[in-house]
Amino acid sequence: MPFSQAKTSRRDFLAASAGVAVTAALPSSSSAFPLPHTLDGISGSTALPSRPQRIILDTDPGVDDAIAIFLALRSPEFQVEAVTPVSGNVPLSFTLPNALRLLEIAGRPEIPVAAGAAVPLVRRLVTAAYVHGNNGLGGVEFPEPKIKPVAENATDLIRRIVRANPGEITIVAVGPLTNIATVLKVDPAIAPMIKSFVLMGGCLAGGNITPAAEFNFYVDPEAARIVFDSGVPITMVGLDVTNKVLLHESQVRILEAAQNPVSQAAGKIMRATMSRIKPTNDETVVAMHDPLTIASLIDPSVVTLKDYYVQIETTGEMTAGMSVGYYRGPVRRSPPMETGASGPIPTEEFKPNCKVAVGVDPDRFFRLLLPRLTQSA
Ligand SMILES: [Ca+2]
C-alpha cells in the first residue's frame, strides 16, 4: 500500500486509514465508557415495527463488517434476505468465506450467501489488509465454514429477490458498490423496484484512503457514480458520522466477557484489530463505520439526516471516489476548458438525490450495539 511507505508517523497513517481512527486518550470524564450492559430506553430492544425491514446486506468483511453483520442478524427489526460479499477490504476469496463464517457463528446458516464481484468495474482492486488483517477478520483464524454459497452469483440473486418483491427490499451496502452497480447495469429497469440504498461510504469533507475519498467509494468510483445516478432513494452514512463512533478498549472487554459465540467472535476480532494498530501510548479505537450504518436503520434517531445532491468524482487523478455534496443550488460542474465546446457554462437545478448523515449520537449507538451482541441468543 502506498501509505505504508509514507514518511508520516504510524499514528497519523492509522488515523487516516480505512476502518480505524486513533485518538489521544479520552478524558476520564468521557460519559460513554465503560458502558453498562443495559441502559433504559433504547438499549437492547427498540419498539418492534409491525413488519421487519427486508434487507439485502452487501458487504466486504472486514472487521467492522463483521460487527455489522452480527448486529443485523441479532436485530428483529430486520429480515435479512441475502448476504452478498464483494471484494474490498480484502479480496473476494476472503470476504466470501468470511461472510459464511459469520453467519455460521451467528447460527443463521439459512440466509443465502452469493458470491459477488472479485474486481471493481474498471479498476485494479485496492484492499485495506493493513487495517483488516490479511484474512479480513483481523487475522483471527476461525474454522472453515460448513455452509456453502448458493449457486447464483450476487447480481442474479439480488435481481431475483428485488424483482419478486418490488418496492420491498432495502439494499444495505457497506463495501465498494461493484455488486450494486452491476445489478443496475445489467438490469436498468430494476431501479424503481428497489426501496432504497443505505450506504456506508463517502464523506462531505475529506476522505480516509486519500485526502479526498473514503475507501469504499475510492475502490470503485465508477460503481458509486452509477448508484448515485440511479434515482433510487439513497441514505449515505459516511465518515462525517462514522468517525465519531469509536469502539474503545473498555467495550472490547464487554464483548469478551459475554459468553455467547457472537460476542466472543466480535471480541476476538476487535482485540486483534486493536493489537495490530496499537500506537505508542495513545488509546487505540476502532471506528464502527458499518455497524453505525445498520444501526441507523434500527433506530433512525442515532443519526441526523440532511438532503443533499451528492455526486462522485471519477476522473480526478488524486480525487477519484470523492463524494461532492451540494445542499443548495445550482449544482455546478467545473468550468469547461477554453479550448472545448463553446456555449453557456452548464449548471443544473438543485435537486437532492440523497440523505446524508450529518450528525450522530455515539452513546445511543453503543447502547444499541453492545447489548445486542452480548445477550444470549
Ligand atoms: Ca465494509
CSV table of C-alpha atoms and ligand atoms in Angstrom, one decimal:
chain,number,residue,atom,x,y,z
A,1,MET,CA,0.0,0.0,0.0
A,2,PRO,CA,1.3,3.4,-0.9
A,3,PHE,CA,0.6,4.8,2.6
A,4,SER,CA,2.8,2.3,4.2
A,5,GLN,CA,5.8,3.9,2.6
A,6,ALA,CA,4.9,7.4,3.6
A,7,LYS,CA,7.0,9.4,6.0
A,8,THR,CA,4.1,10.1,8.2
A,9,SER,CA,4.1,8.6,11.7
A,10,ARG,CA,2.4,5.3,12.1
A,11,ARG,CA,-0.2,7.0,14.3
A,12,ASP,CA,-1.0,9.5,11.5
A,13,PHE,CA,-1.1,6.7,9.0
A,14,LEU,CA,-3.6,4.7,11.0
A,15,ALA,CA,-5.7,7.7,11.8
A,16,ALA,CA,-6.1,8.2,8.1
A,17,SER,CA,-6.7,4.6,7.2
A,18,ALA,CA,-10.0,2.9,6.4
A,19,GLY,CA,-11.8,1.5,9.3
A,20,VAL,CA,-9.6,2.9,12.0
A,21,ALA,CA,-9.2,6.0,13.9
A,22,VAL,CA,-6.7,6.7,16.6
A,23,THR,CA,-7.1,9.4,19.2
A,24,ALA,CA,-5.2,10.6,22.2
A,25,ALA,CA,-6.6,9.1,25.3
A,26,LEU,CA,-10.0,10.4,26.1
A,27,PRO,CA,-10.5,12.4,29.2
A,28,SER,CA,-11.7,10.3,32.1
A,29,SER,CA,-14.9,12.2,32.3
A,30,SER,CA,-16.0,10.8,28.9
A,31,SER,CA,-19.5,9.7,29.6
A,32,ALA,CA,-19.7,6.9,27.2
A,33,PHE,CA,-17.2,4.5,28.6
A,34,PRO,CA,-17.4,2.0,30.1
A,35,LEU,CA,-20.9,1.2,29.3
A,36,PRO,CA,-23.2,-0.8,31.5
A,37,HIS,CA,-24.8,-3.8,29.8
A,38,THR,CA,-28.2,-2.5,30.0
A,39,LEU,CA,-29.5,1.0,30.0
A,40,ASP,CA,-33.0,2.1,30.0
A,41,GLY,CA,-34.7,3.4,26.9
A,42,ILE,CA,-33.3,2.1,23.7
A,43,SER,CA,-30.7,-0.4,25.0
A,44,GLY,CA,-31.2,-3.9,23.8
A,45,SER,CA,-34.7,-3.6,22.4
A,46,THR,CA,-36.3,-0.9,20.4
A,47,ALA,CA,-40.0,-0.9,19.8
A,48,LEU,CA,-40.6,-3.5,17.1
A,49,PRO,CA,-42.2,-2.4,13.9
A,50,SER,CA,-45.2,-4.3,12.7
A,51,ARG,CA,-43.2,-5.9,9.9
A,52,PRO,CA,-39.4,-6.4,9.8
A,53,GLN,CA,-37.5,-4.4,7.2
A,54,ARG,CA,-36.4,-6.7,4.4
A,55,ILE,CA,-32.8,-6.1,3.6
A,56,ILE,CA,-30.0,-7.5,1.4
A,57,LEU,CA,-26.6,-6.9,3.0
A,58,ASP,CA,-23.8,-6.2,0.6
A,59,THR,CA,-20.5,-6.4,2.4
A,60,ASP,CA,-16.7,-6.9,2.3
A,61,PRO,CA,-15.9,-8.5,5.7
A,62,GLY,CA,-13.8,-6.8,7.0
A,63,VAL,CA,-13.6,-6.3,10.8
A,64,ASP,CA,-16.3,-3.6,11.1
A,65,ASP,CA,-18.4,-5.5,8.6
A,66,ALA,CA,-18.3,-8.5,11.0
A,67,ILE,CA,-19.8,-6.4,13.7
A,68,ALA,CA,-22.4,-5.0,11.3
A,69,ILE,CA,-23.4,-8.5,10.2
A,70,PHE,CA,-23.7,-9.6,13.8
A,71,LEU,CA,-25.8,-6.6,14.6
A,72,ALA,CA,-28.1,-7.1,11.7
A,73,LEU,CA,-28.6,-10.8,12.4
A,74,ARG,CA,-29.4,-10.1,16.0
A,75,SER,CA,-31.9,-7.4,15.3
A,76,PRO,CA,-35.6,-8.5,15.0
A,77,GLU,CA,-36.2,-5.3,13.1
A,78,PHE,CA,-34.7,-7.0,10.0
A,79,GLN,CA,-35.5,-9.8,7.7
A,80,VAL,CA,-32.1,-10.5,6.1
A,81,GLU,CA,-32.9,-11.8,2.6
A,82,ALA,CA,-29.4,-12.4,1.5
A,83,VAL,CA,-25.7,-11.5,2.1
A,84,THR,CA,-23.7,-10.7,-1.0
A,85,PRO,CA,-19.9,-10.4,-0.4
A,86,VAL,CA,-17.7,-8.2,-2.6
A,87,SER,CA,-14.0,-7.5,-2.9
A,88,GLY,CA,-12.9,-4.5,-0.9
A,89,ASN,CA,-11.2,-4.6,2.5
A,90,VAL,CA,-9.7,-7.9,1.3
A,91,PRO,CA,-10.3,-9.9,-1.9
A,92,LEU,CA,-13.5,-11.9,-2.5
A,93,SER,CA,-11.6,-15.1,-1.9
A,94,PHE,CA,-11.6,-14.0,1.8
A,95,THR,CA,-14.8,-11.9,2.0
A,96,LEU,CA,-17.0,-14.7,0.7
A,97,PRO,CA,-15.8,-17.4,3.3
A,98,ASN,CA,-15.8,-14.7,5.9
A,99,ALA,CA,-19.5,-14.0,5.3
A,100,LEU,CA,-20.2,-17.7,5.5
A,101,ARG,CA,-18.2,-18.0,8.8
A,102,LEU,CA,-20.0,-15.0,10.4
A,103,LEU,CA,-23.4,-16.4,9.5
A,104,GLU,CA,-22.4,-19.8,10.9
A,105,ILE,CA,-21.2,-18.2,14.1
A,106,ALA,CA,-24.4,-16.3,14.4
A,107,GLY,CA,-26.4,-19.5,13.9
A,108,ARG,CA,-28.1,-18.3,10.7
A,109,PRO,CA,-27.0,-20.8,8.0
A,110,GLU,CA,-30.3,-20.5,6.2
A,111,ILE,CA,-29.6,-17.0,4.8
A,112,PRO,CA,-28.4,-17.3,1.2
A,113,VAL,CA,-24.8,-16.0,0.6
A,114,ALA,CA,-24.0,-15.3,-3.1
A,115,ALA,CA,-20.5,-14.5,-4.4
A,116,GLY,CA,-20.2,-11.0,-5.8
A,117,ALA,CA,-17.6,-9.1,-7.8
A,118,ALA,CA,-14.0,-10.1,-7.5
A,119,VAL,CA,-12.7,-6.8,-9.0
A,120,PRO,CA,-14.0,-3.3,-9.5
A,121,LEU,CA,-15.9,-2.3,-12.7
A,122,VAL,CA,-12.8,-0.8,-14.5
A,123,ARG,CA,-10.0,-0.5,-12.0
A,124,ARG,CA,-7.5,-2.7,-10.2
A,125,LEU,CA,-8.5,-3.8,-6.8
A,126,VAL,CA,-7.1,-1.9,-3.8
A,127,THR,CA,-7.5,-3.5,-0.5
A,128,ALA,CA,-7.1,-2.5,3.2
A,129,ALA,CA,-5.5,-5.5,4.7
A,130,TYR,CA,-3.3,-3.2,6.8
A,131,VAL,CA,-6.5,-2.5,8.8
A,132,HIS,CA,-8.5,-5.7,8.5
A,133,GLY,CA,-5.7,-8.2,8.5
A,134,ASN,CA,-4.7,-10.4,5.6
A,135,ASN,CA,-7.8,-12.6,6.1
A,136,GLY,CA,-10.2,-9.6,6.7
A,137,LEU,CA,-11.1,-10.7,10.2
A,138,GLY,CA,-8.1,-9.1,12.0
A,139,GLY,CA,-6.0,-12.2,11.4
A,140,VAL,CA,-8.2,-14.3,13.7
A,141,GLU,CA,-8.5,-17.8,12.4
A,142,PHE,CA,-12.0,-19.2,12.6
A,143,PRO,CA,-12.8,-22.7,11.3
A,144,GLU,CA,-13.6,-23.3,7.7
A,145,PRO,CA,-17.3,-22.6,7.2
A,146,LYS,CA,-19.5,-25.7,6.7
A,147,ILE,CA,-22.2,-23.7,4.9
A,148,LYS,CA,-21.7,-23.0,1.2
A,149,PRO,CA,-22.6,-20.1,-1.1
A,150,VAL,CA,-25.6,-20.5,-3.3
A,151,ALA,CA,-25.1,-21.4,-7.0
A,152,GLU,CA,-26.4,-18.0,-8.2
A,153,ASN,CA,-24.0,-15.0,-8.2
A,154,ALA,CA,-24.7,-11.9,-6.3
A,155,THR,CA,-26.1,-10.0,-9.3
A,156,ASP,CA,-28.6,-12.7,-10.2
A,157,LEU,CA,-29.7,-13.3,-6.6
A,158,ILE,CA,-30.2,-9.5,-5.9
A,159,ARG,CA,-32.2,-9.2,-9.1
A,160,ARG,CA,-34.3,-12.2,-8.4
A,161,ILE,CA,-35.2,-11.1,-4.9
A,162,VAL,CA,-35.9,-7.5,-5.8
A,163,ARG,CA,-38.0,-8.4,-8.8
A,164,ALA,CA,-40.0,-10.8,-6.8
A,165,ASN,CA,-40.6,-8.2,-4.2
A,166,PRO,CA,-40.9,-4.8,-5.9
A,167,GLY,CA,-40.7,-1.8,-3.5
A,168,GLU,CA,-39.9,-4.1,-0.6
A,169,ILE,CA,-36.2,-4.5,-0.5
A,170,THR,CA,-33.7,-2.1,1.0
A,171,ILE,CA,-30.1,-2.8,-0.1
A,172,VAL,CA,-27.6,-2.0,2.7
A,173,ALA,CA,-24.2,-1.7,1.1
A,174,VAL,CA,-21.2,-1.4,3.4
A,175,GLY,CA,-18.4,-2.2,0.9
A,176,PRO,CA,-17.4,-1.0,-2.5
A,177,LEU,CA,-20.5,-0.7,-4.7
A,178,THR,CA,-19.5,-3.0,-7.5
A,179,ASN,CA,-22.2,-5.6,-7.0
A,180,ILE,CA,-25.0,-3.0,-6.8
A,181,ALA,CA,-23.7,-1.1,-9.9
A,182,THR,CA,-23.6,-4.4,-11.8
A,183,VAL,CA,-27.2,-5.0,-10.9
A,184,LEU,CA,-28.1,-1.6,-12.2
A,185,LYS,CA,-26.0,-2.0,-15.4
A,186,VAL,CA,-27.4,-5.5,-16.2
A,187,ASP,CA,-31.0,-4.6,-15.4
A,188,PRO,CA,-31.6,-0.9,-15.6
A,189,ALA,CA,-35.4,-1.3,-15.2
A,190,ILE,CA,-34.9,-2.7,-11.7
A,191,ALA,CA,-34.1,0.7,-10.2
A,192,PRO,CA,-37.7,1.7,-9.4
A,193,MET,CA,-38.3,-1.6,-7.7
A,194,ILE,CA,-35.5,-1.1,-5.1
A,195,LYS,CA,-36.9,0.5,-2.0
A,196,SER,CA,-33.7,2.3,-1.1
A,197,PHE,CA,-30.0,2.1,-0.8
A,198,VAL,CA,-28.4,2.6,2.6
A,199,LEU,CA,-24.7,3.1,2.0
A,200,MET,CA,-21.7,3.2,4.2
A,201,GLY,CA,-19.4,5.4,2.2
A,202,GLY,CA,-18.3,8.8,1.2
A,203,CYS,CA,-17.9,12.0,3.2
A,204,LEU,CA,-18.8,15.6,2.8
A,205,ALA,CA,-15.4,16.8,3.9
A,206,GLY,CA,-12.3,14.7,3.2
A,207,GLY,CA,-11.5,11.1,2.9
A,208,ASN,CA,-9.6,8.3,4.7
A,209,ILE,CA,-7.8,6.5,1.9
A,210,THR,CA,-6.9,9.7,0.1
A,211,PRO,CA,-7.4,13.3,1.3
A,212,ALA,CA,-10.5,13.4,-1.0
A,213,ALA,CA,-12.0,9.9,-0.9
A,214,GLU,CA,-13.5,7.5,1.5
A,215,PHE,CA,-12.3,3.9,1.0
A,216,ASN,CA,-15.5,2.2,-0.3
A,217,PHE,CA,-16.1,4.9,-3.0
A,218,TYR,CA,-12.4,5.1,-3.8
A,219,VAL,CA,-12.1,1.4,-4.6
A,220,ASP,CA,-14.8,1.6,-7.2
A,221,PRO,CA,-15.7,5.2,-8.1
A,222,GLU,CA,-17.5,4.3,-11.3
A,223,ALA,CA,-19.8,1.9,-9.4
A,224,ALA,CA,-20.6,4.6,-6.8
A,225,ARG,CA,-21.3,7.0,-9.7
A,226,ILE,CA,-23.8,4.6,-11.2
A,227,VAL,CA,-25.5,4.1,-7.8
A,228,PHE,CA,-25.8,7.9,-7.2
A,229,ASP,CA,-27.2,8.3,-10.7
A,230,SER,CA,-29.8,5.6,-10.3
A,231,GLY,CA,-32.7,7.6,-9.0
A,232,VAL,CA,-33.1,5.1,-6.1
A,233,PRO,CA,-33.6,6.8,-2.7
A,234,ILE,CA,-30.2,6.9,-1.0
A,235,THR,CA,-29.1,7.3,2.5
A,236,MET,CA,-25.3,8.0,2.8
A,237,VAL,CA,-23.7,7.2,6.2
A,238,GLY,CA,-20.2,8.4,5.7
A,239,LEU,CA,-17.1,9.4,7.6
A,240,ASP,CA,-18.8,12.6,8.7
A,241,VAL,CA,-20.5,10.5,11.3
A,242,THR,CA,-18.8,7.1,11.4
A,243,ASN,CA,-15.5,8.5,12.5
A,244,LYS,CA,-17.3,9.7,15.6
A,245,VAL,CA,-18.5,6.2,16.8
A,246,LEU,CA,-15.3,4.8,18.2
A,247,LEU,CA,-15.0,1.4,19.9
A,248,HIS,CA,-12.8,1.6,23.0
A,249,GLU,CA,-10.8,-0.9,25.0
A,250,SER,CA,-13.5,-1.0,27.7
A,251,GLN,CA,-16.1,-2.0,25.2
A,252,VAL,CA,-13.9,-4.8,23.8
A,253,ARG,CA,-13.7,-6.2,27.3
A,254,ILE,CA,-17.5,-6.1,27.5
A,255,LEU,CA,-17.6,-8.2,24.3
A,256,GLU,CA,-15.0,-10.6,25.5
A,257,ALA,CA,-16.8,-11.1,28.8
A,258,ALA,CA,-20.1,-12.2,27.3
A,259,GLN,CA,-20.3,-16.0,26.9
A,260,ASN,CA,-22.0,-16.4,23.6
A,261,PRO,CA,-20.4,-17.2,20.2
A,262,VAL,CA,-21.2,-13.9,18.6
A,263,SER,CA,-19.8,-11.7,21.3
A,264,GLN,CA,-16.8,-14.0,21.7
A,265,ALA,CA,-16.0,-13.7,18.0
A,266,ALA,CA,-16.6,-10.0,17.9
A,267,GLY,CA,-14.3,-9.6,20.9
A,268,LYS,CA,-11.6,-11.6,19.3
A,269,ILE,CA,-11.8,-9.7,16.0
A,270,MET,CA,-11.7,-6.3,17.8
A,271,ARG,CA,-8.9,-7.4,20.2
A,272,ALA,CA,-6.8,-8.5,17.2
A,273,THR,CA,-7.6,-5.3,15.3
A,274,MET,CA,-6.6,-3.1,18.3
A,275,SER,CA,-3.4,-5.2,18.8
A,276,ARG,CA,-2.4,-4.7,15.2
A,277,ILE,CA,-2.9,-1.0,15.1
A,278,LYS,CA,-1.8,-0.2,18.7
A,279,PRO,CA,0.2,3.0,18.6
A,280,THR,CA,2.7,4.2,21.3
A,281,ASN,CA,0.9,5.4,24.4
A,282,ASP,CA,-2.2,6.7,22.8
A,283,GLU,CA,-5.5,5.0,23.2
A,284,THR,CA,-6.5,2.9,20.2
A,285,VAL,CA,-10.0,3.0,19.0
A,286,VAL,CA,-11.8,1.4,16.0
A,287,ALA,CA,-14.4,3.4,14.1
A,288,MET,CA,-17.7,1.5,13.8
A,289,HIS,CA,-18.4,2.5,10.2
A,290,ASP,CA,-20.5,-0.4,9.1
A,291,PRO,CA,-22.3,-1.1,12.4
A,292,LEU,CA,-23.5,2.5,12.5
A,293,THR,CA,-25.0,2.2,9.1
A,294,ILE,CA,-27.0,-0.8,10.3
A,295,ALA,CA,-28.0,0.9,13.5
A,296,SER,CA,-29.3,3.9,11.6
A,297,LEU,CA,-32.0,1.6,10.1
A,298,ILE,CA,-32.9,0.2,13.5
A,299,ASP,CA,-33.1,3.5,15.3
A,300,PRO,CA,-33.2,6.4,12.9
A,301,SER,CA,-32.6,8.9,15.8
A,302,VAL,CA,-29.0,7.6,16.1
A,303,VAL,CA,-28.1,9.9,13.1
A,304,THR,CA,-29.3,13.2,11.8
A,305,LEU,CA,-30.0,13.3,8.1
A,306,LYS,CA,-30.0,16.2,5.7
A,307,ASP,CA,-30.9,16.4,2.0
A,308,TYR,CA,-28.0,16.7,-0.4
A,309,TYR,CA,-27.2,16.3,-4.1
A,310,VAL,CA,-24.2,14.0,-4.0
A,311,GLN,CA,-22.1,13.1,-7.0
A,312,ILE,CA,-19.0,11.0,-7.2
A,313,GLU,CA,-15.7,12.2,-8.8
A,314,THR,CA,-14.5,9.7,-11.3
A,315,THR,CA,-11.9,11.5,-13.4
A,316,GLY,CA,-9.6,13.1,-10.9
A,317,GLU,CA,-6.1,11.6,-10.7
A,318,MET,CA,-6.0,12.5,-7.0
A,319,THR,CA,-9.7,12.7,-6.2
A,320,ALA,CA,-11.4,9.7,-7.7
A,321,GLY,CA,-14.1,8.4,-5.4
A,322,MET,CA,-14.6,11.8,-3.8
A,323,SER,CA,-18.2,12.5,-2.8
A,324,VAL,CA,-19.2,16.0,-3.6
A,325,GLY,CA,-22.3,17.2,-1.8
A,326,TYR,CA,-24.5,20.2,-2.6
A,327,TYR,CA,-27.2,21.3,-0.2
A,328,ARG,CA,-28.4,24.2,-2.3
A,329,GLY,CA,-28.3,25.1,-5.9
A,330,PRO,CA,-27.3,25.4,-8.5
A,331,VAL,CA,-25.2,22.3,-9.0
A,332,ARG,CA,-22.1,23.5,-10.8
A,333,ARG,CA,-19.6,21.4,-12.6
A,334,SER,CA,-16.0,22.6,-13.2
A,335,PRO,CA,-15.7,25.3,-15.9
A,336,PRO,CA,-15.2,23.9,-19.4
A,337,MET,CA,-11.8,24.3,-20.9
A,338,GLU,CA,-11.3,27.4,-23.1
A,339,THR,CA,-10.4,25.0,-26.0
A,340,GLY,CA,-13.5,22.9,-25.5
A,341,ALA,CA,-17.1,23.4,-26.7
A,342,SER,CA,-18.5,26.9,-26.5
A,343,GLY,CA,-21.9,27.9,-25.2
A,344,PRO,CA,-23.1,28.6,-21.7
A,345,ILE,CA,-21.4,27.2,-18.7
A,346,PRO,CA,-23.7,24.3,-17.6
A,347,THR,CA,-25.4,24.4,-14.2
A,348,GLU,CA,-28.2,22.2,-13.0
A,349,GLU,CA,-31.2,22.9,-10.8
A,350,PHE,CA,-30.5,21.8,-7.2
A,351,LYS,CA,-32.4,18.5,-6.6
A,352,PRO,CA,-31.5,16.3,-3.7
A,353,ASN,CA,-30.7,12.7,-4.6
A,354,CYS,CA,-29.6,11.6,-1.2
A,355,LYS,CA,-30.0,12.0,2.6
A,356,VAL,CA,-26.6,12.4,4.2
A,357,ALA,CA,-26.0,11.6,7.8
A,358,VAL,CA,-24.5,14.8,9.2
A,359,GLY,CA,-25.0,14.2,12.9
A,360,VAL,CA,-24.6,11.2,15.2
A,361,ASP,CA,-25.3,10.2,18.8
A,362,PRO,CA,-22.5,7.8,19.7
A,363,ASP,CA,-23.8,7.0,23.1
A,364,ARG,CA,-27.1,6.0,21.7
A,365,PHE,CA,-25.4,3.8,19.1
A,366,PHE,CA,-23.3,1.9,21.6
A,367,ARG,CA,-26.4,1.5,23.9
A,368,LEU,CA,-28.0,-0.2,20.9
A,369,LEU,CA,-25.0,-2.2,19.7
A,370,LEU,CA,-23.4,-3.8,22.8
A,371,PRO,CA,-26.5,-5.4,24.4
A,372,ARG,CA,-27.5,-7.0,21.1
A,373,LEU,CA,-24.1,-8.6,20.7
A,374,THR,CA,-23.6,-9.6,24.3
A,375,GLN,CA,-27.0,-11.0,25.2
A,376,SER,CA,-27.6,-14.7,24.9
A,377,ALA,CA,-29.2,-15.6,21.6
B,1,CA,CA,-17.2,-2.7,4.8
